[in-house]
Amino acid sequence: MPLRAKVASSVSRTAAALSRAAGRGDGSVIGGWIGLKIDPDLLAHLSAGRAIALVSGTNGKTTTTRLTSAAVGVLGRVATNSFGANMPSGHTSALAKAGSTPYAVLEVDEHYLAQVLEATEPHVVALLNLSRDQLDRAKEVAMMAQLWRAALVRHTDVRVVANADDPLVVWAATPPGDPARGIKPPHVTWFSAGQRWHDDSWVCPECGSTIQRSGEQWWCTGCPLRRPEPHWVVEDEGVLDPSGAWHKVSLQLPGKVNLGNAATALAVAAEFGVRPVDAVSRLGIVTSVAGRYAQVDKDGRNIRLLLAKNPASWLEAFDMADEAPTLLSINARDPDGMDTSWLYDVDFAPLRGRQVLITGDRAYDLAVRLDVNDVPFQHVRTFDDALRAVPPGRLEVIANYTAFQDIRAELDRVI
Ligand SMILES: [Zn+2]
C-alpha cells in the first residue's frame, strides 16, 4: 500500500480502538470516516489483493453476509463488517481492522452499491431484494433498481448472484450488453429465496405493464421480462445446487427466509470455488446476528428477538414467530425513519389469536393500526412490564431498529 494509505489505515484502527475504549460502540464508523478523510482512496487500497463479495438488498443483508462469511471461511480468513456498519466508512474500518486477508464479504447499504463496486472491484455481488424502506428519505424502489442496473453496466466482469423471485432485482441484474462498445451483459447466477412481499413489484420496471404471478412464476404482460430459471433453490429443509444435488441445511436461525439466505450464501461461496458440501455444515454455526434471533431466558420466559424494519421484513417476522405471546415495539427515531405510515402496508391479521403486547415511542400508532386490523392488544410501558404480562414460555419480540436496540439494552440490564 502507498505510505498515505498505510498511515490512514493505522489511524483508522487507532480511532476505532479509542472509540471502543470510550464505550462509544464498536468504533467502525468513526475509524473508517477518519481513514477516508486522510486517504479518500483508502477503501480501494485496502481492497486490492483481496477476493471480495458484496451483499446488498433491502432486507436480509446482515444475516446473509454472516452466512456467506462462514461459507467462504472454508477457504481461508475472511474480513467482514459483522456489526452492520454497511457504508464505505464501515467497509474501510472492517478491512483495516482485519489486516491482510485473502477474502472479504461486505454488507453494502443498497444506496452505496455503485460507489462500493467502484472502490472494491469485487469478484461477486449478491443482490437480495428491493422493497420500500424508510419512507421519508429512501429512494423510490424502482429508482434503486435503476441505479444498480447502471452500476452493473460499468462492472461487467463482476459475477452477479441474484434473486430470481424479485422482478426489480432480475431487471437490475440484467442490463443489456452493447457489442458495438464491447459491453457484455453480466454473468448472473440465479437463486430462488422466495418473496412474500409483492407490493413493490406489480409494475414492470422495463415497460410499465402489469406483472402477473402464478405460484412461484412471474412474468410481465407487456415485454419479455420474466422469472429466470433459478440455479439454487430452497427445497424442504435444504438447498438444491445447480448440479441437482440436495444439501440438508440445519440452521440455528428461524424461518424460510433464512433458508433462502443460506441458499444465497452457498451460491456466493460457490463463485469462489467453495463446494456446497464443504460449506453447508458451517452455516449451522451462526446463531444470532448482531442480536437478531438472540434468545434469552428470564423468569421462565424464553425471549426471542426479531428485527423488522419495513413492511417486507414485518411479514417475514410474522412467519418466523411461533404461535406465542408477541411483543411489538415501534420507534420513529432517525435510524428508523420518521414516517410510520408504512404500518398500514402490513397486514397484522396473522397475529390474531396470539396475546399481543405493544410498546415503544410510537406504540399508539401501532395501537390504531392493530385496532383497524381487529387484533386485540395490551399496551406496556417497559420490557419488564411485558415480561410480567405473559405466562412462562416463549415470548416473541418483534421490533424496528432503535426499538430493537432499546430492548437489547433493557435485557442487558434486567439479566
Ligand atoms: Zn415489461
CSV table of C-alpha atoms and ligand atoms in Angstrom, one decimal:
chain,number,residue,atom,x,y,z
A,1,MET,CA,0.0,0.0,0.0
A,2,PRO,CA,1.2,3.6,-0.6
A,3,LEU,CA,2.5,5.3,2.6
A,4,ARG,CA,-0.5,7.6,2.8
A,5,ALA,CA,-2.8,4.6,2.8
A,6,LYS,CA,-0.7,2.9,5.5
A,7,VAL,CA,-0.9,5.9,7.7
A,8,ALA,CA,-4.7,6.3,7.1
A,9,SER,CA,-5.2,2.6,7.8
A,10,SER,CA,-3.3,2.8,11.1
A,11,VAL,CA,-5.0,6.0,12.3
A,12,SER,CA,-8.4,4.4,11.4
A,13,ARG,CA,-7.6,1.4,13.5
A,14,THR,CA,-6.5,3.6,16.4
A,15,ALA,CA,-9.5,5.8,16.2
A,16,ALA,CA,-11.8,2.8,16.2
A,17,ALA,CA,-10.0,1.3,19.2
A,18,LEU,CA,-10.2,4.6,21.1
A,19,SER,CA,-13.9,4.8,20.4
A,20,ARG,CA,-14.4,1.3,21.7
A,21,ALA,CA,-12.4,2.0,24.8
A,22,ALA,CA,-14.5,5.1,25.4
A,23,GLY,CA,-17.6,2.9,25.3
A,24,ARG,CA,-18.9,4.6,22.1
A,25,GLY,CA,-19.9,1.5,20.2
A,26,ASP,CA,-17.6,-0.7,18.1
A,27,GLY,CA,-15.9,2.3,16.5
A,28,SER,CA,-16.1,1.1,13.0
A,29,VAL,CA,-17.9,4.2,11.6
A,30,ILE,CA,-15.6,6.8,13.1
A,31,GLY,CA,-12.5,4.8,12.4
A,32,GLY,CA,-13.4,4.4,8.7
A,33,TRP,CA,-14.5,8.0,8.5
A,34,ILE,CA,-11.1,9.3,9.7
A,35,GLY,CA,-9.2,6.9,7.5
A,36,LEU,CA,-11.1,8.1,4.4
A,37,LYS,CA,-10.5,11.7,5.4
A,38,ILE,CA,-6.8,11.1,5.3
A,39,ASP,CA,-6.8,9.0,2.2
A,40,PRO,CA,-10.0,9.2,0.1
A,41,ASP,CA,-8.8,6.1,-1.8
A,42,LEU,CA,-8.3,4.0,1.3
A,43,LEU,CA,-11.1,1.6,0.6
A,44,ALA,CA,-9.7,0.8,-2.8
A,45,HIS,CA,-6.2,0.4,-1.3
A,46,LEU,CA,-7.4,-1.9,1.4
A,47,SER,CA,-9.5,-3.9,-1.1
A,48,ALA,CA,-6.6,-4.5,-3.5
A,49,GLY,CA,-5.4,-8.1,-3.5
A,50,ARG,CA,-8.5,-9.5,-1.8
A,51,ALA,CA,-11.2,-11.6,-3.4
A,52,ILE,CA,-14.4,-9.7,-2.3
A,53,ALA,CA,-18.1,-10.4,-2.3
A,54,LEU,CA,-20.6,-7.6,-1.8
A,55,VAL,CA,-24.1,-8.4,-0.4
A,56,SER,CA,-26.8,-5.8,-0.9
A,57,GLY,CA,-30.6,-5.5,-0.8
A,58,THR,CA,-33.3,-4.0,1.4
A,59,ASN,CA,-33.7,-7.0,3.8
A,60,GLY,CA,-31.6,-9.9,5.0
A,61,LYS,CA,-28.2,-8.5,4.1
A,62,THR,CA,-26.7,-8.6,7.6
A,63,THR,CA,-27.7,-12.3,8.1
A,64,THR,CA,-26.7,-13.3,4.5
A,65,THR,CA,-23.3,-11.6,4.9
A,66,ARG,CA,-22.7,-13.5,8.1
A,67,LEU,CA,-23.7,-16.8,6.5
A,68,THR,CA,-21.6,-16.1,3.4
A,69,SER,CA,-18.5,-15.3,5.6
A,70,ALA,CA,-19.0,-18.6,7.3
A,71,ALA,CA,-19.2,-20.4,3.9
A,72,VAL,CA,-16.3,-18.6,2.3
A,73,GLY,CA,-14.3,-19.3,5.5
A,74,VAL,CA,-13.8,-22.8,4.2
A,75,LEU,CA,-11.0,-21.3,2.0
A,76,GLY,CA,-9.3,-19.0,4.5
A,77,ARG,CA,-9.6,-15.9,6.6
A,78,VAL,CA,-12.5,-13.6,5.7
A,79,ALA,CA,-12.7,-9.9,6.6
A,80,THR,CA,-16.3,-8.7,7.2
A,81,ASN,CA,-18.3,-5.8,8.6
A,82,SER,CA,-20.2,-8.0,11.0
A,83,PHE,CA,-21.7,-5.2,13.0
A,84,GLY,CA,-23.9,-3.9,10.2
A,85,ALA,CA,-21.8,-0.7,9.5
A,86,ASN,CA,-22.6,-1.0,5.8
A,87,MET,CA,-21.4,2.2,4.3
A,88,PRO,CA,-17.9,2.9,2.9
A,89,SER,CA,-16.7,4.1,6.3
A,90,GLY,CA,-17.7,0.7,7.8
A,91,HIS,CA,-16.1,-1.2,5.0
A,92,THR,CA,-12.9,0.7,5.3
A,93,SER,CA,-12.8,0.1,9.0
A,94,ALA,CA,-13.6,-3.6,8.7
A,95,LEU,CA,-10.8,-4.1,6.2
A,96,ALA,CA,-8.3,-2.0,8.2
A,97,LYS,CA,-9.1,-3.9,11.3
A,98,ALA,CA,-8.9,-7.4,9.7
A,99,GLY,CA,-5.4,-6.8,8.4
A,100,SER,CA,-4.4,-8.8,5.3
A,101,THR,CA,-6.9,-11.5,4.5
A,102,PRO,CA,-7.4,-13.3,1.2
A,103,TYR,CA,-11.2,-12.8,1.3
A,104,ALA,CA,-13.7,-10.2,2.3
A,105,VAL,CA,-17.5,-10.4,2.5
A,106,LEU,CA,-19.1,-7.0,2.9
A,107,GLU,CA,-22.7,-6.0,3.6
A,108,VAL,CA,-23.5,-2.9,1.5
A,109,ASP,CA,-26.3,-0.4,2.0
A,110,GLU,CA,-28.2,-0.5,-1.3
A,111,HIS,CA,-27.8,3.2,-1.9
A,112,TYR,CA,-23.9,2.8,-1.8
A,113,LEU,CA,-23.6,-0.2,-4.0
A,114,ALA,CA,-22.4,1.7,-7.1
A,115,GLN,CA,-19.7,3.5,-5.1
A,116,VAL,CA,-18.5,0.4,-3.3
A,117,LEU,CA,-18.4,-1.6,-6.5
A,118,GLU,CA,-16.2,1.1,-7.9
A,119,ALA,CA,-13.8,1.2,-4.9
A,120,THR,CA,-13.6,-2.6,-4.1
A,121,GLU,CA,-13.7,-4.2,-7.6
A,122,PRO,CA,-15.4,-7.3,-6.1
A,123,HIS,CA,-15.4,-10.8,-7.6
A,124,VAL,CA,-19.1,-11.3,-6.7
A,125,VAL,CA,-22.0,-9.1,-5.9
A,126,ALA,CA,-25.2,-10.7,-4.4
A,127,LEU,CA,-28.5,-8.8,-5.0
A,128,LEU,CA,-31.1,-10.0,-2.5
A,129,ASN,CA,-34.3,-7.9,-2.9
A,130,LEU,CA,-35.7,-4.4,-3.2
A,131,SER,CA,-38.7,-3.1,-1.3
A,132,ARG,CA,-39.9,0.1,0.3
A,133,ASP,CA,-37.9,1.2,3.4
A,134,GLN,CA,-37.7,4.5,5.4
A,135,LEU,CA,-40.4,6.4,3.5
A,136,ASP,CA,-39.2,9.8,4.5
A,137,ARG,CA,-35.8,9.5,2.9
A,138,ALA,CA,-35.2,6.3,0.9
A,139,LYS,CA,-35.2,6.4,-2.8
A,140,GLU,CA,-38.2,5.0,-4.6
A,141,VAL,CA,-37.5,1.3,-5.2
A,142,ALA,CA,-37.7,1.4,-9.0
A,143,MET,CA,-35.0,4.2,-8.9
A,144,MET,CA,-32.8,2.0,-6.7
A,145,ALA,CA,-33.1,-0.8,-9.3
A,146,GLN,CA,-32.1,1.7,-12.0
A,147,LEU,CA,-29.0,2.7,-10.0
A,148,TRP,CA,-28.0,-0.9,-9.5
A,149,ARG,CA,-28.5,-1.6,-13.2
A,150,ALA,CA,-26.4,1.4,-14.3
A,151,ALA,CA,-23.7,0.3,-11.8
A,152,LEU,CA,-23.5,-3.2,-13.3
A,153,VAL,CA,-23.1,-1.8,-16.8
A,154,ARG,CA,-19.9,-0.3,-15.6
A,155,HIS,CA,-18.7,-3.5,-14.0
A,156,THR,CA,-19.4,-6.3,-16.5
A,157,ASP,CA,-16.6,-8.5,-15.1
A,158,VAL,CA,-18.3,-8.9,-11.7
A,159,ARG,CA,-20.2,-12.1,-11.2
A,160,VAL,CA,-23.7,-11.5,-10.1
A,161,VAL,CA,-25.7,-13.7,-7.8
A,162,ALA,CA,-29.3,-12.5,-7.8
A,163,ASN,CA,-32.8,-13.4,-6.6
A,164,ALA,CA,-34.9,-14.8,-9.4
A,165,ASP,CA,-38.1,-14.2,-7.3
A,166,ASP,CA,-37.9,-10.4,-7.2
A,167,PRO,CA,-38.8,-8.7,-10.6
A,168,LEU,CA,-36.9,-5.5,-9.7
A,169,VAL,CA,-33.7,-7.4,-8.9
A,170,VAL,CA,-34.0,-9.5,-12.0
A,171,TRP,CA,-34.3,-6.4,-14.1
A,172,ALA,CA,-31.4,-4.6,-12.3
A,173,ALA,CA,-29.2,-7.7,-12.8
A,174,THR,CA,-29.8,-8.0,-16.5
A,175,PRO,CA,-28.7,-4.8,-18.2
A,176,PRO,CA,-28.4,-5.4,-22.0
A,177,GLY,CA,-24.9,-5.6,-23.4
A,178,ASP,CA,-23.7,-3.4,-26.2
A,179,PRO,CA,-21.5,-5.5,-28.5
A,180,ALA,CA,-20.6,-2.3,-30.5
A,181,ARG,CA,-18.9,-0.8,-27.5
A,182,GLY,CA,-17.6,-4.2,-26.2
A,183,ILE,CA,-20.0,-4.3,-23.3
A,184,LYS,CA,-21.3,-7.7,-22.5
A,185,PRO,CA,-24.2,-8.4,-20.1
A,186,PRO,CA,-23.1,-9.5,-16.7
A,187,HIS,CA,-22.8,-13.2,-15.8
A,188,VAL,CA,-25.7,-14.0,-13.4
A,189,THR,CA,-26.3,-17.0,-11.2
A,190,TRP,CA,-29.9,-17.0,-10.0
A,191,PHE,CA,-31.2,-18.2,-6.7
A,192,SER,CA,-34.7,-18.6,-5.5
A,193,ALA,CA,-35.3,-17.4,-2.0
A,194,GLY,CA,-39.0,-16.7,-2.2
A,195,GLN,CA,-40.7,-13.4,-2.0
A,196,ARG,CA,-43.6,-13.0,0.5
A,197,TRP,CA,-43.9,-9.2,-0.2
A,198,HIS,CA,-45.2,-8.4,-3.7
A,199,ASP,CA,-46.5,-4.8,-3.2
A,200,ASP,CA,-43.4,-3.1,-4.7
A,201,SER,CA,-43.3,-5.2,-7.8
A,202,TRP,CA,-46.7,-5.2,-9.6
A,203,VAL,CA,-45.4,-2.9,-12.3
A,204,CYS,CA,-42.7,-3.9,-14.8
A,205,PRO,CA,-39.6,-1.7,-14.4
A,206,GLU,CA,-38.8,-2.2,-18.1
A,207,CYS,CA,-42.1,-1.3,-19.8
A,208,GLY,CA,-44.6,-0.3,-17.1
A,209,SER,CA,-47.0,-3.1,-17.8
A,210,THR,CA,-48.5,-5.3,-15.1
A,211,ILE,CA,-46.5,-8.2,-13.6
A,212,GLN,CA,-48.6,-11.3,-13.2
A,213,ARG,CA,-47.9,-14.2,-10.8
A,214,SER,CA,-48.9,-17.8,-10.6
A,215,GLY,CA,-47.3,-20.0,-7.9
A,216,GLU,CA,-43.6,-19.1,-7.9
A,217,GLN,CA,-43.6,-17.9,-11.5
A,218,TRP,CA,-44.0,-14.3,-12.5
A,219,TRP,CA,-43.9,-12.5,-15.9
A,220,CYS,CA,-44.5,-9.2,-17.5
A,221,THR,CA,-47.7,-8.9,-19.6
A,222,GLY,CA,-46.0,-6.4,-21.9
A,223,CYS,CA,-42.4,-7.4,-22.5
A,224,PRO,CA,-40.1,-10.5,-22.2
A,225,LEU,CA,-39.1,-9.8,-18.6
A,226,ARG,CA,-40.0,-13.0,-16.6
A,227,ARG,CA,-38.7,-15.1,-13.8
A,228,PRO,CA,-35.4,-16.8,-14.8
A,229,GLU,CA,-34.9,-20.4,-14.0
A,230,PRO,CA,-33.0,-20.4,-10.7
A,231,HIS,CA,-29.8,-22.4,-10.3
A,232,TRP,CA,-30.0,-22.6,-6.5
A,233,VAL,CA,-33.4,-23.4,-4.9
A,234,VAL,CA,-34.7,-23.9,-1.4
A,235,GLU,CA,-36.4,-27.3,-1.2
A,236,ASP,CA,-37.8,-28.7,2.0
A,237,GLU,CA,-35.2,-28.2,4.8
A,238,GLY,CA,-32.3,-27.8,2.4
A,239,VAL,CA,-30.9,-26.3,-0.8
A,240,LEU,CA,-30.7,-27.8,-4.3
A,241,ASP,CA,-27.4,-26.8,-6.0
A,242,PRO,CA,-27.0,-26.3,-9.8
A,243,SER,CA,-25.9,-29.9,-10.3
A,244,GLY,CA,-29.2,-31.1,-8.8
A,245,ALA,CA,-27.6,-32.3,-5.6
A,246,TRP,CA,-29.7,-31.6,-2.4
A,247,HIS,CA,-27.9,-30.4,0.8
A,248,LYS,CA,-29.7,-30.5,4.1
A,249,VAL,CA,-29.3,-27.1,5.8
A,250,SER,CA,-29.5,-27.1,9.6
A,251,LEU,CA,-29.6,-23.5,10.7
A,252,GLN,CA,-30.0,-22.1,14.2
A,253,LEU,CA,-31.8,-19.2,12.6
A,254,PRO,CA,-35.6,-19.4,12.2
A,255,GLY,CA,-37.9,-19.2,9.2
A,256,LYS,CA,-37.9,-20.0,5.5
A,257,VAL,CA,-36.4,-16.6,4.8
A,258,ASN,CA,-33.2,-17.7,6.4
A,259,LEU,CA,-33.1,-20.9,4.3
A,260,GLY,CA,-33.2,-18.5,1.4
A,261,ASN,CA,-30.3,-16.6,2.9
A,262,ALA,CA,-28.4,-19.8,3.3
A,263,ALA,CA,-29.0,-20.7,-0.4
A,264,THR,CA,-27.6,-17.3,-1.3
A,265,ALA,CA,-24.6,-17.8,0.9
A,266,LEU,CA,-23.8,-21.1,-0.7
A,267,ALA,CA,-24.3,-19.6,-4.2
A,268,VAL,CA,-21.9,-16.8,-3.5
A,269,ALA,CA,-19.3,-19.1,-1.9
A,270,ALA,CA,-19.5,-21.4,-5.0
A,271,GLU,CA,-18.4,-18.4,-7.1
A,272,PHE,CA,-15.1,-18.5,-5.1
A,273,GLY,CA,-14.9,-22.3,-5.7
A,274,VAL,CA,-16.4,-23.5,-2.4
A,275,ARG,CA,-18.3,-26.7,-2.8
A,276,PRO,CA,-21.7,-26.6,-1.0
A,277,VAL,CA,-21.0,-30.0,0.6
A,278,ASP,CA,-18.0,-28.4,2.4
A,279,ALA,CA,-19.7,-25.1,3.4
A,280,VAL,CA,-23.1,-26.4,4.5
A,281,SER,CA,-22.1,-27.5,8.0
A,282,ARG,CA,-20.5,-24.1,8.7
A,283,LEU,CA,-23.8,-22.4,8.2
A,284,GLY,CA,-25.2,-24.1,11.3
A,285,ILE,CA,-22.6,-22.3,13.5
A,286,VAL,CA,-24.2,-19.0,13.0
A,287,THR,CA,-26.6,-18.3,16.0
A,288,SER,CA,-27.6,-14.7,16.4
A,289,VAL,CA,-26.5,-11.9,14.1
A,290,ALA,CA,-25.9,-8.5,15.8
A,291,GLY,CA,-28.5,-9.6,18.4
A,292,ARG,CA,-31.1,-10.7,15.8
A,293,TYR,CA,-32.7,-14.0,16.7
A,294,ALA,CA,-30.9,-13.9,20.0
A,295,GLN,CA,-32.7,-16.0,22.7
A,296,VAL,CA,-32.6,-15.0,26.3
A,297,ASP,CA,-34.1,-16.9,29.3
A,298,LYS,CA,-35.5,-14.8,32.1
A,299,ASP,CA,-38.1,-15.8,34.8
A,300,GLY,CA,-39.2,-18.8,32.9
A,301,ARG,CA,-39.7,-16.9,29.8
A,302,ASN,CA,-37.7,-17.7,26.6
A,303,ILE,CA,-37.4,-14.4,24.9
A,304,ARG,CA,-36.6,-14.3,21.2
A,305,LEU,CA,-35.6,-11.1,19.4
A,306,LEU,CA,-36.7,-10.5,15.8
A,307,LEU,CA,-35.8,-7.3,14.0
A,308,ALA,CA,-38.3,-6.0,11.5
A,309,LYS,CA,-37.6,-2.7,9.7
A,310,ASN,CA,-40.0,-2.3,6.9
A,311,PRO,CA,-43.2,-3.9,5.5
A,312,ALA,CA,-41.4,-6.8,3.8
A,313,SER,CA,-39.5,-7.7,6.9
A,314,TRP,CA,-42.6,-7.5,9.2
A,315,LEU,CA,-44.3,-10.1,7.0
A,316,GLU,CA,-41.2,-12.3,7.3
A,317,ALA,CA,-41.1,-11.8,11.1
A,318,PHE,CA,-44.8,-12.9,11.5
A,319,ASP,CA,-43.9,-16.0,9.5
A,320,MET,CA,-40.8,-16.7,11.7
A,321,ALA,CA,-42.5,-16.1,15.1
A,322,ASP,CA,-44.0,-19.1,16.9
A,323,GLU,CA,-47.7,-19.1,17.9
A,324,ALA,CA,-46.8,-17.5,21.2
A,325,PRO,CA,-47.3,-14.2,23.1
A,326,THR,CA,-45.8,-11.5,21.0
A,327,LEU,CA,-44.4,-8.0,21.9
A,328,LEU,CA,-44.3,-5.4,19.2
A,329,SER,CA,-42.2,-2.3,19.6
A,330,ILE,CA,-42.1,0.7,17.2
A,331,ASN,CA,-39.9,3.8,17.4
A,332,ALA,CA,-39.6,6.5,14.8
A,333,ARG,CA,-36.2,8.0,15.5
A,334,ASP,CA,-33.7,9.0,12.9
A,335,PRO,CA,-32.3,5.5,12.0
A,336,ASP,CA,-35.9,4.1,11.8
A,337,GLY,CA,-37.2,6.8,9.5
A,338,MET,CA,-39.8,9.3,11.0
A,339,ASP,CA,-42.8,8.2,9.0
A,340,THR,CA,-44.7,5.3,10.4
A,341,SER,CA,-47.5,5.3,7.8
A,342,TRP,CA,-45.9,2.0,6.4
A,343,LEU,CA,-47.6,0.3,9.3
A,344,TYR,CA,-50.7,0.4,7.1
A,345,ASP,CA,-48.9,-1.5,4.4
A,346,VAL,CA,-48.5,-4.5,6.7
A,347,ASP,CA,-51.4,-6.9,7.4
A,348,PHE,CA,-51.3,-7.7,11.1
A,349,ALA,CA,-54.0,-10.3,10.8
A,350,PRO,CA,-51.5,-13.2,11.3
A,351,LEU,CA,-51.3,-12.0,14.9
A,352,ARG,CA,-55.0,-12.7,15.7
A,353,GLY,CA,-55.4,-15.3,18.3
A,354,ARG,CA,-52.0,-14.6,19.9
A,355,GLN,CA,-51.5,-12.5,23.1
A,356,VAL,CA,-50.2,-9.2,21.6
A,357,LEU,CA,-48.4,-6.5,23.7
A,358,ILE,CA,-47.2,-3.2,22.3
A,359,THR,CA,-44.6,-0.7,23.4
A,360,GLY,CA,-42.1,1.8,22.1
A,361,ASP,CA,-42.2,5.6,21.3
A,362,ARG,CA,-44.9,5.1,18.7
A,363,ALA,CA,-46.9,2.4,20.4
A,364,TYR,CA,-50.0,4.5,19.9
A,365,ASP,CA,-49.5,4.3,16.1
A,366,LEU,CA,-49.4,0.6,16.5
A,367,ALA,CA,-52.5,0.7,18.6
A,368,VAL,CA,-54.5,2.4,15.9
A,369,ARG,CA,-53.2,0.0,13.3
A,370,LEU,CA,-54.0,-3.1,15.3
A,371,ASP,CA,-57.5,-1.8,16.1
A,372,VAL,CA,-58.1,-1.3,12.4
A,373,ASN,CA,-56.9,-4.9,11.8
A,374,ASP,CA,-59.1,-6.3,14.6
A,375,VAL,CA,-56.2,-7.5,16.6
A,376,PRO,CA,-56.7,-7.2,20.4
A,377,PHE,CA,-53.6,-5.9,22.3
A,378,GLN,CA,-52.3,-4.6,25.6
A,379,HIS,CA,-50.0,-1.6,26.0
A,380,VAL,CA,-47.0,-1.9,28.3
A,381,ARG,CA,-44.6,0.8,29.3
A,382,THR,CA,-41.4,-1.3,29.8
A,383,PHE,CA,-39.9,-4.5,28.8
A,384,ASP,CA,-40.2,-5.7,32.4
A,385,ASP,CA,-43.9,-5.0,32.3
A,386,ALA,CA,-44.2,-7.1,29.2
A,387,LEU,CA,-42.4,-10.0,30.9
A,388,ARG,CA,-44.8,-9.8,33.8
A,389,ALA,CA,-47.8,-9.8,31.5
A,390,VAL,CA,-47.1,-13.0,29.7
A,391,PRO,CA,-47.2,-16.6,31.1
A,392,PRO,CA,-43.9,-18.7,31.3
A,393,GLY,CA,-42.8,-20.0,27.9
A,394,ARG,CA,-41.9,-18.3,24.7
A,395,LEU,CA,-42.2,-14.6,24.2
A,396,GLU,CA,-41.6,-13.4,20.7
A,397,VAL,CA,-40.3,-9.8,20.4
A,398,ILE,CA,-40.7,-8.0,17.0
A,399,ALA,CA,-39.2,-4.5,16.9
A,400,ASN,CA,-37.9,-2.0,14.5
A,401,TYR,CA,-34.3,-0.7,14.6
A,402,THR,CA,-33.9,1.6,17.6
A,403,ALA,CA,-36.8,-0.2,19.4
A,404,PHE,CA,-34.8,-3.4,19.0
A,405,GLN,CA,-31.6,-1.7,20.4
A,406,ASP,CA,-33.6,-0.3,23.4
A,407,ILE,CA,-34.9,-3.8,24.2
A,408,ARG,CA,-31.4,-5.3,23.9
A,409,ALA,CA,-30.1,-2.7,26.3
A,410,GLU,CA,-33.0,-3.3,28.7
A,411,LEU,CA,-32.4,-7.0,28.6
A,412,ASP,CA,-28.7,-6.5,29.4
A,413,ARG,CA,-29.9,-4.5,32.5
A,414,VAL,CA,-32.5,-6.9,33.8
A,415,ILE,CA,-30.5,-10.1,33.3
B,1,ZN,ZN,-42.4,-5.3,-19.1
